[in-house]
Coordinates of C-alpha atoms in Angstrom, one line a residue:
X1 CA 11.7 23.7 -35.1
X2 CA 11.3 21.7 -31.6
X3 CA 8.4 20.0 -30.3
X4 CA 7.2 18.4 -27.0
X5 CA 7.4 15.0 -26.1
X6 CA 4.3 13.2 -24.0
X7 CA 7.3 13.3 -20.9
X8 CA 7.2 16.9 -21.5
X9 CA 10.9 16.9 -22.6
X10 CA 11.6 19.6 -25.6
X11 CA 13.1 18.1 -28.7
X12 CA 15.0 20.0 -31.1
X13 CA 13.7 19.0 -34.4
X14 CA 15.7 20.8 -36.6
X15 CA 19.4 19.1 -35.8
X16 CA 20.1 15.4 -37.1
X17 CA 19.4 12.9 -34.4
X18 CA 23.2 11.6 -33.6
X19 CA 23.9 8.0 -35.0
X20 CA 24.1 5.0 -33.3
X21 CA 27.5 4.6 -34.4
X22 CA 28.9 8.1 -33.0
X23 CA 27.1 7.3 -29.6
X24 CA 28.8 3.3 -28.7
X25 CA 32.0 4.1 -29.8
X26 CA 34.0 1.2 -29.5
X27 CA 38.0 -0.3 -29.1
X28 CA 39.3 -2.3 -32.0
X29 CA 40.0 -5.4 -29.4
X30 CA 39.0 -6.4 -25.8
X31 CA 40.1 -4.2 -23.3
X32 CA 43.1 -5.8 -20.6
X33 CA 40.4 -7.7 -18.0
X34 CA 38.5 -9.6 -20.5
X35 CA 40.6 -10.9 -22.6
X36 CA 42.9 -12.4 -19.5
X37 CA 39.4 -14.0 -18.3
X38 CA 38.4 -15.0 -21.8
X39 CA 35.2 -13.6 -21.4
X40 CA 33.3 -11.2 -24.3
X41 CA 33.6 -7.6 -24.0
X42 CA 31.7 -5.5 -26.0
X43 CA 35.1 -3.1 -26.2
X44 CA 32.7 0.2 -25.5
X45 CA 34.6 3.6 -24.6
X46 CA 35.8 5.2 -22.4
X47 CA 34.9 1.5 -20.5
X48 CA 33.2 -1.8 -21.6
X49 CA 30.3 -2.9 -19.5
X50 CA 32.0 -5.9 -17.4
X51 CA 34.2 -3.5 -15.7
X52 CA 32.1 -1.0 -15.4
X53 CA 29.8 -2.6 -13.8
X54 CA 32.0 -3.7 -11.1
X55 CA 33.8 -0.2 -11.2
X56 CA 37.1 -0.9 -12.1
X57 CA 39.4 0.2 -14.2
X58 CA 39.4 -0.7 -18.3
X59 CA 42.8 -0.9 -19.4
X60 CA 43.1 -1.2 -23.1
X61 CA 45.7 -4.2 -24.7
X62 CA 49.2 -2.6 -25.6
X63 CA 49.2 -4.8 -28.5
X64 CA 49.5 -3.4 -32.2
X65 CA 47.1 -4.8 -34.4
X66 CA 46.0 -4.8 -38.0
X67 CA 42.7 -3.0 -38.9
X68 CA 42.1 -5.6 -41.2
X69 CA 42.1 -8.7 -39.7
X70 CA 43.0 -7.1 -35.8
X71 CA 45.3 -10.2 -35.5
X72 CA 49.3 -9.1 -34.3
X73 CA 51.7 -8.9 -37.4
X74 CA 53.7 -11.3 -36.1
X75 CA 51.0 -13.9 -35.6
X76 CA 49.5 -13.7 -39.3
X77 CA 53.4 -14.1 -40.5
X78 CA 54.1 -17.0 -38.6
X79 CA 51.1 -18.7 -40.0
X80 CA 51.5 -17.3 -43.6
X81 CA 54.6 -19.2 -43.1
X82 CA 53.5 -22.3 -41.7
X83 CA 51.4 -22.2 -45.2
X84 CA 54.0 -21.8 -47.2
X85 CA 55.7 -24.6 -45.8
X86 CA 52.5 -27.0 -46.4
X87 CA 52.6 -25.9 -50.0
X88 CA 56.4 -26.8 -50.0
X89 CA 55.9 -29.9 -48.7
X90 CA 53.0 -30.6 -51.0
X91 CA 55.2 -30.1 -54.4
X92 CA 58.1 -31.7 -53.3
X93 CA 56.0 -35.0 -52.4
X94 CA 54.0 -34.6 -55.6
X95 CA 57.2 -34.3 -57.3
X96 CA 58.8 -37.1 -56.0
X97 CA 55.3 -39.6 -56.1
X98 CA 55.9 -38.7 -60.2
X99 CA 59.5 -39.7 -60.6
X100 CA 58.9 -43.1 -58.8
X101 CA 56.2 -44.0 -60.9
X102 CA 57.9 -43.2 -63.7
X103 CA 60.7 -45.0 -62.5
X104 CA 58.6 -48.1 -62.2
X105 CA 57.0 -48.0 -65.2
X106 CA 60.3 -48.1 -67.1
X107 CA 61.1 -50.8 -64.8
X108 CA 58.4 -53.1 -65.8
X109 CA 58.8 -52.3 -69.0
X110 CA 62.2 -53.1 -69.0
X111 CA 61.5 -56.5 -67.4
X112 CA 58.2 -57.7 -69.8
X113 CA 60.5 -57.2 -72.6
X114 CA 63.7 -58.8 -71.9
X115 CA 61.9 -62.0 -69.5
X116 CA 61.1 -65.3 -70.9
X117 CA 57.4 -66.7 -70.6
X118 CA 57.2 -67.7 -67.2
X119 CA 54.6 -70.5 -65.2
X120 CA 51.8 -69.1 -63.6
X121 CA 53.1 -69.1 -60.2
X122 CA 55.8 -68.0 -61.3
X123 CA 53.5 -64.8 -63.1
X124 CA 52.2 -64.8 -59.6
X125 CA 55.6 -64.5 -58.0
X126 CA 57.0 -61.7 -60.2
X127 CA 53.8 -59.2 -59.6
X128 CA 54.2 -59.4 -55.8
X129 CA 57.1 -57.2 -56.4
X130 CA 54.9 -54.9 -57.6
X131 CA 51.7 -55.0 -55.4
X132 CA 54.2 -54.5 -52.5
X133 CA 55.5 -51.3 -54.5
X134 CA 51.8 -49.9 -55.6
X135 CA 51.0 -50.5 -51.6
X136 CA 53.9 -48.7 -50.7
X137 CA 53.3 -46.0 -52.6
X138 CA 49.3 -46.1 -50.8
X139 CA 51.0 -45.8 -47.5
X140 CA 53.6 -42.9 -48.3
X141 CA 50.2 -41.1 -50.2
X142 CA 48.5 -42.0 -46.5
X143 CA 51.3 -40.5 -44.7
X144 CA 51.2 -37.2 -46.6
X145 CA 47.9 -37.1 -46.0
X146 CA 48.3 -37.9 -42.7
X147 CA 50.8 -35.7 -41.9
X148 CA 48.9 -32.5 -44.2
X149 CA 45.3 -33.3 -41.8
X150 CA 47.7 -32.6 -38.7
X151 CA 48.7 -29.6 -40.0
X152 CA 45.5 -28.5 -41.1
X153 CA 44.2 -29.5 -37.7
X154 CA 47.8 -27.3 -35.8
X155 CA 46.7 -24.1 -37.9
X156 CA 42.8 -24.8 -37.3
X157 CA 44.0 -24.7 -33.5
X158 CA 46.6 -22.1 -34.1
X159 CA 44.0 -19.7 -35.3
X160 CA 41.5 -20.4 -32.6
X161 CA 44.2 -19.8 -30.1
X162 CA 45.5 -16.3 -28.3
X163 CA 48.3 -14.9 -30.8
X164 CA 51.5 -15.0 -28.9
X165 CA 54.9 -13.6 -30.3
X166 CA 57.2 -15.4 -27.4
X167 CA 55.8 -18.8 -28.1
X168 CA 58.7 -20.3 -29.1
X169 CA 60.7 -19.8 -26.5
X170 CA 58.6 -21.5 -23.5
X171 CA 60.4 -25.1 -24.2
X172 CA 63.7 -23.3 -23.4
X173 CA 62.6 -21.6 -20.3
X174 CA 61.5 -24.9 -19.0
X175 CA 64.8 -26.7 -19.9
X176 CA 66.7 -28.4 -16.8
X177 CA 69.7 -25.8 -17.7
X178 CA 67.4 -22.8 -17.8
X179 CA 65.7 -23.9 -14.1
X180 CA 69.2 -24.7 -13.2
X181 CA 70.4 -20.8 -13.9
X182 CA 67.0 -19.9 -12.3
X183 CA 68.3 -21.2 -9.2
X184 CA 71.6 -20.3 -9.3
X185 CA 69.9 -16.8 -9.2
X186 CA 67.8 -16.4 -6.3
X187 CA 69.8 -14.2 -3.1
X188 CA 70.8 -16.6 -0.8
X189 CA 71.9 -14.4 1.8
X190 CA 68.2 -15.0 3.0
X191 CA 67.4 -19.0 3.2
X192 CA 63.7 -18.1 3.6
X193 CA 63.0 -15.8 1.2
X194 CA 63.0 -15.8 -3.0
X195 CA 64.9 -12.6 -4.6
X196 CA 67.0 -11.7 -7.6
X197 CA 70.3 -11.9 -6.4
X198 CA 72.2 -8.5 -6.6
X199 CA 74.2 -7.7 -9.7
X200 CA 78.2 -8.8 -8.9
X201 CA 81.2 -9.2 -11.1
X202 CA 81.5 -12.8 -12.1
X203 CA 84.7 -14.7 -11.6
X204 CA 85.0 -16.5 -15.0
X205 CA 88.2 -18.5 -14.0
X206 CA 90.1 -19.6 -10.8
X207 CA 92.3 -16.6 -9.4
X208 CA 95.5 -19.2 -9.3
X209 CA 96.4 -22.3 -11.3
X210 CA 95.4 -25.8 -9.9
X211 CA 98.5 -27.4 -9.0
X212 CA 98.8 -30.5 -6.6
X213 CA 100.7 -28.4 -3.7
X214 CA 97.7 -25.5 -3.9
X215 CA 94.5 -27.7 -4.1
X216 CA 95.5 -31.4 -2.4
X217 CA 94.5 -30.2 1.0
X218 CA 90.8 -29.2 -0.4
X219 CA 90.0 -32.4 -2.3
X220 CA 91.0 -34.4 0.7
X221 CA 88.9 -32.1 2.8
X222 CA 85.8 -32.9 0.7
X223 CA 86.5 -36.5 0.4
X224 CA 86.6 -36.7 4.1
X225 CA 83.1 -35.5 3.9
X226 CA 82.0 -37.7 1.4
X227 CA 79.6 -39.1 3.6
X228 CA 76.7 -37.8 2.8
X229 CA 77.7 -38.7 -0.7
X230 CA 78.1 -42.5 -1.0
X231 CA 77.2 -43.4 -4.4
X232 CA 80.4 -41.0 -5.0
X233 CA 83.4 -43.2 -5.9
X234 CA 86.4 -42.0 -4.4
X235 CA 89.2 -43.6 -6.5
X236 CA 87.0 -42.4 -9.4
X237 CA 87.3 -38.8 -8.4
X238 CA 91.2 -39.0 -7.7
X239 CA 91.7 -40.2 -11.0
X240 CA 89.8 -36.9 -12.2
X241 CA 91.6 -34.6 -10.1
X242 CA 95.0 -36.5 -11.7
X243 CA 93.4 -35.7 -15.0
X244 CA 93.0 -32.3 -14.5
X245 CA 96.3 -31.2 -12.4
X246 CA 97.5 -33.1 -15.9
X247 CA 95.8 -30.6 -18.2
X248 CA 96.2 -27.5 -16.2
X249 CA 100.1 -28.3 -17.3
X250 CA 101.4 -25.7 -19.9
X251 CA 102.1 -27.7 -23.2
X252 CA 99.4 -30.6 -21.9
X253 CA 97.7 -32.1 -25.4
X254 CA 94.5 -33.6 -23.1
X255 CA 91.2 -32.2 -23.0
X256 CA 89.3 -33.7 -19.8
X257 CA 85.4 -34.1 -20.4
X258 CA 83.2 -30.9 -18.8
X259 CA 81.6 -33.7 -16.1
X260 CA 85.6 -34.0 -14.8
X261 CA 86.2 -30.3 -14.8
X262 CA 82.7 -29.5 -12.7
X263 CA 83.7 -32.8 -10.2
X264 CA 87.1 -31.0 -9.6
X265 CA 86.4 -27.6 -9.4
X266 CA 83.3 -27.9 -7.3
X267 CA 84.5 -30.3 -5.0
X268 CA 88.2 -27.8 -4.7
X269 CA 85.1 -25.2 -4.3
X270 CA 83.2 -26.8 -1.2
X271 CA 86.4 -28.0 0.2
X272 CA 87.4 -24.9 0.5
X273 CA 83.9 -23.6 2.1
X274 CA 84.5 -26.4 4.6
X275 CA 88.2 -26.2 5.4
X276 CA 89.2 -24.6 9.0
X277 CA 91.0 -21.6 8.6
X278 CA 90.3 -20.7 4.8
X279 CA 87.2 -17.7 5.3
X280 CA 88.9 -15.4 3.9
X281 CA 89.7 -17.7 0.3
X282 CA 86.1 -17.5 -0.5
X283 CA 86.4 -15.5 -3.3
X284 CA 88.5 -18.1 -4.8
X285 CA 86.1 -20.6 -3.7
X286 CA 83.5 -18.6 -5.7
X287 CA 85.9 -19.0 -8.7
X288 CA 85.9 -22.5 -8.7
X289 CA 82.4 -22.7 -8.6
X290 CA 81.8 -20.5 -11.2
X291 CA 84.0 -22.1 -13.4
X292 CA 82.4 -25.1 -13.0
X293 CA 79.0 -24.0 -13.6
X294 CA 80.5 -23.1 -17.3
X295 CA 80.4 -26.7 -17.7
X296 CA 76.2 -26.9 -17.0
X297 CA 75.1 -26.7 -20.5
X298 CA 77.8 -28.9 -22.2
X299 CA 76.9 -31.7 -19.2
X300 CA 73.3 -31.3 -19.8
X301 CA 73.9 -31.8 -24.0
X302 CA 76.2 -35.0 -23.2
X303 CA 75.9 -36.6 -19.7
X304 CA 73.2 -39.1 -18.9
X305 CA 70.2 -37.7 -16.2
X306 CA 71.9 -39.4 -13.2
X307 CA 75.1 -37.1 -13.7
X308 CA 72.4 -34.2 -13.8
X309 CA 71.4 -35.1 -10.5
X310 CA 74.8 -35.6 -9.0
X311 CA 75.9 -31.6 -10.6
X312 CA 72.7 -30.3 -8.6
X313 CA 73.3 -32.1 -5.3
X314 CA 77.1 -30.8 -5.8
X315 CA 75.6 -27.3 -6.4
X316 CA 73.3 -27.5 -3.3
X317 CA 75.7 -28.1 -0.9
X318 CA 77.6 -25.8 -2.1
X319 CA 74.6 -23.4 -1.8
X320 CA 74.5 -24.2 2.4
X321 CA 78.2 -23.0 2.9
X322 CA 77.9 -19.4 0.6
X323 CA 75.1 -17.7 0.1
X324 CA 76.7 -16.7 -3.7
X325 CA 75.7 -20.1 -4.7
X326 CA 71.9 -19.7 -5.3
X327 CA 68.9 -21.1 -3.6
X328 CA 69.3 -24.5 -1.7
X329 CA 65.3 -24.7 -1.3
X330 CA 65.5 -24.4 -5.1
X331 CA 67.4 -26.7 -6.0
X332 CA 66.4 -29.1 -3.9
X333 CA 63.4 -29.0 -4.9
X334 CA 64.2 -29.2 -8.8
X335 CA 66.6 -32.2 -7.6
X336 CA 64.2 -33.9 -6.1
X337 CA 61.6 -33.8 -9.1
X338 CA 64.1 -34.6 -11.2
X339 CA 64.6 -38.0 -9.3
X340 CA 60.5 -38.4 -9.2
X341 CA 60.8 -37.9 -13.4
X342 CA 63.6 -40.3 -14.0
X343 CA 61.9 -43.1 -11.3
X344 CA 64.6 -43.4 -8.6
X345 CA 62.0 -43.8 -5.5
X346 CA 61.2 -46.9 -7.5
X347 CA 63.1 -50.2 -7.4
X348 CA 64.5 -50.8 -10.3
X349 CA 62.8 -53.0 -12.7
X350 CA 63.9 -56.7 -12.1
X351 CA 64.0 -56.8 -16.6
X352 CA 66.3 -53.9 -16.8
X353 CA 69.8 -54.2 -18.0
X354 CA 71.1 -53.1 -15.0
X355 CA 74.6 -54.4 -13.1
X356 CA 74.9 -54.8 -9.5
X357 CA 77.2 -51.3 -9.5
X358 CA 74.8 -49.4 -11.6
X359 CA 71.4 -50.5 -9.4
X360 CA 73.1 -49.7 -6.4
X361 CA 74.4 -46.4 -7.6
X362 CA 70.6 -45.0 -8.3
X363 CA 69.6 -46.2 -5.0
X364 CA 72.5 -44.5 -3.1
X365 CA 71.8 -41.5 -5.2
X366 CA 68.0 -41.2 -4.3
X367 CA 68.4 -41.4 -0.7
X368 CA 71.1 -38.9 -0.9
X369 CA 68.6 -36.4 -2.7
X370 CA 65.9 -37.6 0.3
X371 CA 68.9 -37.5 3.3
X372 CA 69.0 -33.6 2.3
X373 CA 65.3 -33.5 1.6
X374 CA 64.7 -34.1 5.3
X375 CA 67.4 -31.3 6.8
X376 CA 65.3 -28.4 7.9
X377 CA 62.4 -28.4 10.0
X378 CA 59.3 -26.6 8.9
X379 CA 59.8 -27.1 5.4
X380 CA 57.7 -29.3 3.4
X381 CA 59.1 -32.7 2.4
X382 CA 58.9 -32.7 -1.6
X383 CA 58.0 -36.1 -1.6
X384 CA 56.7 -38.7 1.0
X385 CA 57.7 -41.9 2.7
X386 CA 54.8 -44.0 1.2
X387 CA 55.6 -43.0 -2.4
X388 CA 58.8 -44.4 -1.9
X389 CA 59.7 -48.1 -2.8
X390 CA 63.3 -48.2 -3.5
X391 CA 65.3 -50.0 -1.3
X392 CA 68.4 -49.0 1.2
X393 CA 71.6 -51.1 -0.8
X394 CA 72.6 -53.5 2.0
X395 CA 75.4 -54.4 3.9
X396 CA 76.8 -56.8 1.5
X397 CA 76.6 -55.6 -2.0
X398 CA 76.6 -51.9 -0.9
X399 CA 80.0 -51.5 -2.7
X400 CA 80.3 -49.3 -5.5
X401 CA 84.0 -51.2 -6.8
X402 CA 84.3 -54.6 -6.9
X403 CA 86.8 -54.8 -4.4
X404 CA 85.3 -52.8 -0.8
X405 CA 88.2 -51.1 0.9
X406 CA 87.2 -50.8 4.7
X407 CA 87.0 -46.9 4.3
X408 CA 84.2 -47.3 1.8
X409 CA 82.6 -49.7 3.6
X410 CA 82.5 -47.6 7.1
X411 CA 81.4 -44.3 4.9
X412 CA 78.7 -46.6 3.7
X413 CA 77.8 -47.9 6.9
X414 CA 77.9 -44.6 8.2
X415 CA 75.5 -43.4 5.2
X416 CA 72.7 -45.5 6.5
X417 CA 72.8 -44.7 9.6
X418 CA 72.2 -41.2 8.5
X419 CA 69.6 -42.2 6.1
X420 CA 67.9 -44.5 9.2
X421 CA 68.1 -40.5 11.2
X422 CA 66.4 -39.2 8.0
X423 CA 63.3 -42.0 8.0
X424 CA 63.1 -41.4 11.6
X425 CA 62.5 -37.6 11.3
X426 CA 60.2 -37.5 8.4
X427 CA 57.7 -40.1 10.1
X428 CA 57.3 -38.3 13.2
X429 CA 56.9 -35.1 11.6
X430 CA 54.6 -36.5 9.1
X431 CA 52.2 -38.7 11.7
X432 CA 49.3 -36.9 12.9
X433 CA 49.7 -37.6 16.3
X434 CA 53.1 -37.9 17.8
X435 CA 53.7 -41.6 20.3
X436 CA 56.2 -40.2 22.2
X437 CA 56.7 -43.5 23.4
X438 CA 57.8 -45.2 20.6
X439 CA 59.5 -41.7 19.0
X440 CA 61.6 -41.5 22.1
X441 CA 62.3 -45.7 21.9
X442 CA 63.2 -45.5 18.3
X443 CA 65.7 -42.5 18.7
X444 CA 67.6 -43.7 21.7
X445 CA 67.9 -47.1 19.9
X446 CA 69.5 -45.6 16.8
X447 CA 71.9 -42.7 19.3
X448 CA 72.9 -45.9 21.3
X449 CA 73.8 -48.4 18.4
X450 CA 76.2 -46.1 15.8
X451 CA 78.4 -47.3 13.3
X452 CA 82.5 -48.5 14.7
X453 CA 83.9 -44.9 14.4
X454 CA 87.4 -46.5 15.2
X455 CA 89.4 -44.6 12.2
X456 CA 86.3 -42.6 11.0
X457 CA 87.0 -41.1 7.7
X458 CA 85.3 -38.1 9.3
X459 CA 86.6 -36.7 12.3
X460 CA 83.9 -34.7 13.3
X461 CA 81.3 -37.2 13.2
X462 CA 80.8 -37.3 16.8
X463 CA 79.9 -33.8 16.4
X464 CA 77.4 -34.4 13.8
X465 CA 76.0 -37.6 16.0
X466 CA 74.9 -35.0 18.6
X467 CA 73.2 -32.3 15.9
X468 CA 71.0 -35.1 14.7
X469 CA 70.2 -36.4 17.9
X470 CA 69.1 -33.0 19.4
X471 CA 67.3 -32.4 15.8
X472 CA 65.7 -35.4 16.4
X473 CA 65.0 -34.9 20.4
X474 CA 63.7 -31.4 19.5
X475 CA 60.7 -33.0 17.6
X476 CA 59.2 -34.9 20.7
X477 CA 58.7 -31.8 22.7
X478 CA 55.2 -30.0 22.3
X479 CA 55.2 -26.3 21.7
X480 CA 52.5 -26.2 24.4
X481 CA 52.7 -26.6 28.1
X482 CA 52.7 -30.6 29.0
X483 CA 49.2 -31.3 30.7
X484 CA 49.2 -33.1 34.2
X485 CA 47.9 -35.7 32.8
X486 CA 50.8 -36.8 30.9
X487 CA 51.6 -40.7 30.9
X488 CA 54.5 -42.3 31.7
X489 CA 56.9 -44.2 29.6
X490 CA 58.5 -47.2 29.9
X491 CA 62.0 -45.1 29.5
X492 CA 60.5 -42.3 31.9
X493 CA 58.1 -39.5 32.2
X494 CA 57.5 -36.8 29.7
X495 CA 59.3 -34.3 32.4
X496 CA 62.4 -37.4 31.7
X497 CA 62.2 -36.7 28.3
X498 CA 62.8 -33.2 28.8
X499 CA 65.1 -33.6 30.6
X500 CA 66.8 -35.4 28.2
X501 CA 66.4 -32.9 25.2
X502 CA 67.8 -30.4 27.3
X503 CA 71.2 -32.1 28.1
X504 CA 71.8 -32.8 24.5
X505 CA 70.6 -29.4 23.1
X506 CA 73.2 -27.7 25.7
X507 CA 75.4 -30.2 25.4
X508 CA 75.6 -29.6 21.3
X509 CA 75.7 -25.6 21.5
X510 CA 79.2 -27.0 24.0
X511 CA 80.5 -28.8 21.6
X512 CA 79.9 -26.5 18.9
X513 CA 81.5 -23.6 21.0
X514 CA 84.3 -25.6 21.6
X515 CA 85.3 -26.1 17.8
X516 CA 84.4 -22.6 17.2
X517 CA 87.3 -21.3 20.3
X518 CA 89.6 -24.2 18.6
X519 CA 89.6 -22.7 15.0
X520 CA 87.3 -25.7 13.3
X521 CA 84.1 -24.2 13.4
X522 CA 82.3 -24.2 9.5
X523 CA 78.8 -23.7 10.0
X524 CA 76.1 -24.0 7.3
X525 CA 73.2 -22.1 7.4
X526 CA 71.3 -25.7 8.2
X527 CA 73.3 -25.5 11.5
X528 CA 72.3 -22.1 12.6
X529 CA 68.8 -23.4 12.9
X530 CA 69.9 -25.9 14.6
X531 CA 71.9 -24.0 16.9
X532 CA 69.1 -21.5 17.3
X533 CA 66.2 -24.2 17.8
X534 CA 68.8 -25.6 20.6
X535 CA 68.8 -22.4 22.4
X536 CA 65.5 -21.3 21.7
X537 CA 64.6 -25.5 23.3
X538 CA 67.2 -24.6 26.5
X539 CA 65.5 -21.5 27.7
X540 CA 61.8 -22.9 27.0
X541 CA 61.9 -26.1 28.9
X542 CA 63.9 -24.3 31.9
X543 CA 61.2 -21.8 32.2
X544 CA 58.5 -24.6 32.2
X545 CA 60.8 -25.8 35.6
X546 CA 59.5 -25.0 39.0
X547 CA 61.8 -21.6 40.3
X548 CA 63.7 -24.0 42.4
X549 CA 64.7 -25.9 39.3
X550 CA 65.7 -22.9 37.2
X551 CA 69.6 -22.8 36.1
X552 CA 69.9 -19.3 34.6
X553 CA 73.1 -19.3 34.6
X554 CA 73.5 -22.4 32.3
X555 CA 70.8 -21.2 30.2
X556 CA 72.5 -17.7 30.2
X557 CA 75.9 -19.4 29.3
X558 CA 74.2 -21.7 26.6
X559 CA 72.7 -18.6 25.2
X560 CA 75.7 -16.9 24.9
X561 CA 77.9 -19.1 23.2
X562 CA 74.4 -20.0 20.6
X563 CA 74.8 -16.1 20.5
X564 CA 78.2 -16.1 18.9
X565 CA 77.8 -19.2 16.6
X566 CA 75.2 -17.5 15.1
X567 CA 77.1 -14.1 14.7
X568 CA 79.8 -16.0 12.4
X569 CA 77.4 -17.7 10.1
X570 CA 75.4 -14.5 9.5
X571 CA 78.1 -13.0 8.1
X572 CA 77.7 -15.0 5.1
X573 CA 73.7 -15.6 5.4
X574 CA 73.3 -11.8 6.8
X575 CA 69.4 -12.8 7.2
X576 CA 69.9 -15.1 10.3
X577 CA 71.4 -12.2 12.4
X578 CA 67.5 -12.6 13.4
X579 CA 68.5 -15.1 15.2
X580 CA 70.8 -13.0 17.5
X581 CA 68.6 -10.7 18.2
X582 CA 66.0 -13.2 19.2
X583 CA 68.5 -14.9 21.8
X584 CA 69.3 -11.8 23.2
X585 CA 65.8 -10.8 23.7
X586 CA 65.5 -14.5 25.6
X587 CA 68.5 -13.9 27.5
X588 CA 67.3 -10.5 29.1
X589 CA 63.9 -12.2 29.2
X590 CA 64.8 -14.4 31.7
X591 CA 67.5 -12.6 33.7
X592 CA 64.8 -10.4 34.5
X593 CA 62.2 -13.1 35.0
X594 CA 61.4 -12.3 39.3
X595 CA 58.1 -12.6 39.1
X596 CA 55.4 -12.8 36.6
X597 CA 51.5 -13.5 37.2
X598 CA 50.5 -10.4 35.8
X599 CA 50.9 -11.5 32.1
X600 CA 53.8 -9.4 30.4
X601 CA 54.6 -10.1 27.1
X602 CA 57.3 -9.9 24.5
X603 CA 58.4 -9.4 21.4
X604 CA 60.7 -9.6 19.1
X605 CA 60.0 -6.6 16.2
X606 CA 61.8 -6.1 13.0
X607 CA 62.9 -2.5 13.5
X608 CA 62.9 -2.6 17.5
X609 CA 64.5 -5.9 18.7
X610 CA 63.5 -5.9 22.3
X611 CA 60.2 -4.7 22.3
X612 CA 58.4 -5.4 25.5
X613 CA 54.5 -5.6 24.9
X614 CA 52.2 -4.8 28.0
X615 CA 49.0 -4.9 26.7
X616 CA 47.8 -8.5 26.8
X617 CA 45.6 -7.6 23.3
X618 CA 48.7 -7.0 21.5
X619 CA 48.9 -11.0 21.6
X620 CA 47.6 -11.4 18.3
X621 CA 50.6 -9.2 16.6
X622 CA 52.8 -11.8 17.3
X623 CA 53.2 -13.4 14.2
X624 CA 53.0 -10.2 12.3
X625 CA 56.0 -8.5 14.4
X626 CA 58.6 -11.6 14.4
X627 CA 60.2 -12.4 11.5
X628 CA 59.7 -15.0 8.6
X629 CA 62.7 -16.2 8.7
X630 CA 61.9 -17.7 12.1
X631 CA 60.9 -21.1 11.9
X632 CA 56.6 -21.6 13.1
X633 CA 57.8 -24.5 14.9
X634 CA 60.1 -21.6 17.2
X635 CA 57.9 -18.8 17.2
X636 CA 55.2 -21.2 18.8
X637 CA 57.6 -22.1 21.7
X638 CA 58.1 -18.6 22.0
X639 CA 54.3 -17.9 22.4
X640 CA 53.3 -20.7 24.5
X641 CA 55.9 -20.3 26.7
X642 CA 56.3 -16.3 27.2
X643 CA 52.6 -15.7 26.6

């Protein structure tokens, strides 16, 4: 039988009405989107009201739930286990209190039967231990009650929290050893990216045995470059080297500590990388580094935190020269954060029980990390100068050993010199408006007053000073064209500063190329950035000159030398090959520059390296076409010079 409603709809009265439970089916738990946003979910099927209103997919959570409690089985089991542990602790505490009370009662009965009558003052004195025992008992009960109440609070908070089956692994994942392992597992072939390293067979032990004849030169090479590690004691490292040599001999009874093994094998690995003519020994260097990394878990467990920072510095130095070493920037960030957590950026407390040697080692350790943090041009700093209060160890007490040798004193002087350069670079980069007068005067003063170089322990220190000078002067040049209202300087005009930068850049590239011709060039990816920047600045500053002042021949020669050097370094860091393609495009553009007021623009595309964009509307696509590995400041130079 059917009936007609007031709206004219026909209803079938012979069929039973659909029940509300059947009409609105619900899933047993909130959907994935509502659960992540901690919002109420009506759990309707096929889609909840929230997801349906936003027109997004309503995805159910993939989790095994109990039909009765709607909680994960492992979560319920963990709560039950916690309750059982509390019950066992309560029973054990109750039995312990019963035994203690019985023992005290027997002791008091025995004392009352054997002790003679005593005077009232002595009675008061003899009662005090009982009172103390009662207080101890009450304190124990209070402690037990507090522990139980705290556990109850823990259970209450756990019951309100979201179920998590892997919460016990969270502290382990954030341990220092795990974070170091994660940084080492990142692919180092592209310093500007962070992606997992490709799977490769690991070398667990050195390929060749450790002997003085086969490894002595590499240890010496590492110590010659120890100007970057002023906190490192040369004599102590040589003593560790001797201990490792003795242990490597057959029938040796000694066993050096994991810290000593790590130091020597990392020194050998770095010494191999920076030794001229040893590029074919990269696998051996990787073997030394792999054996050293295996000592890290034992070092983190047994050594003080300052040694952990030293280990990260060694791993960082290795990653600058070999892409197998992992992500240098991740290691650097982790090292700076470790220094901050230990308070190394602050001057040690006057009341701290530190000797002069220990205090200076802390200072040198931080300033070493600070210098490494100021290396790259576009990377943000991990710590600002305003947050640093630790001082640089002065000349009179900067030694780490009681008797200062001439070479160690020279090394510390050069280390201070490099730290001052890092502070100059930091002040220029962090200032809102660059004061060319002040900055150029400071750089010239720093460049003209280097430490004494006679009998310097670093043979290539002159080349290092040229590299640092070129890096600092490049920060003074504005990427856009200078205006006609440039103020004059006491040392010249802005044009004079540009000529000084141009000359320094050419000299730095030429000296680096001469070392390559002599077989002494060992470049890190930091040097690739500096060489690439110097070549681009040469091109851009030459392009800004009048046509009569341009020396296209010298520019082409500089670009050719820089391209060769970048190609050599890109054999270890393949992503840096983009630098070479940019330089070739710049060379083509300069050689073909006859004219040009027609607004022709050029652009380096990731797949079409020599693409010329004729339409001026394509300027906005410049940043999308340039590779991310090219620093932003270099991109600005190219854009403002050629567009």
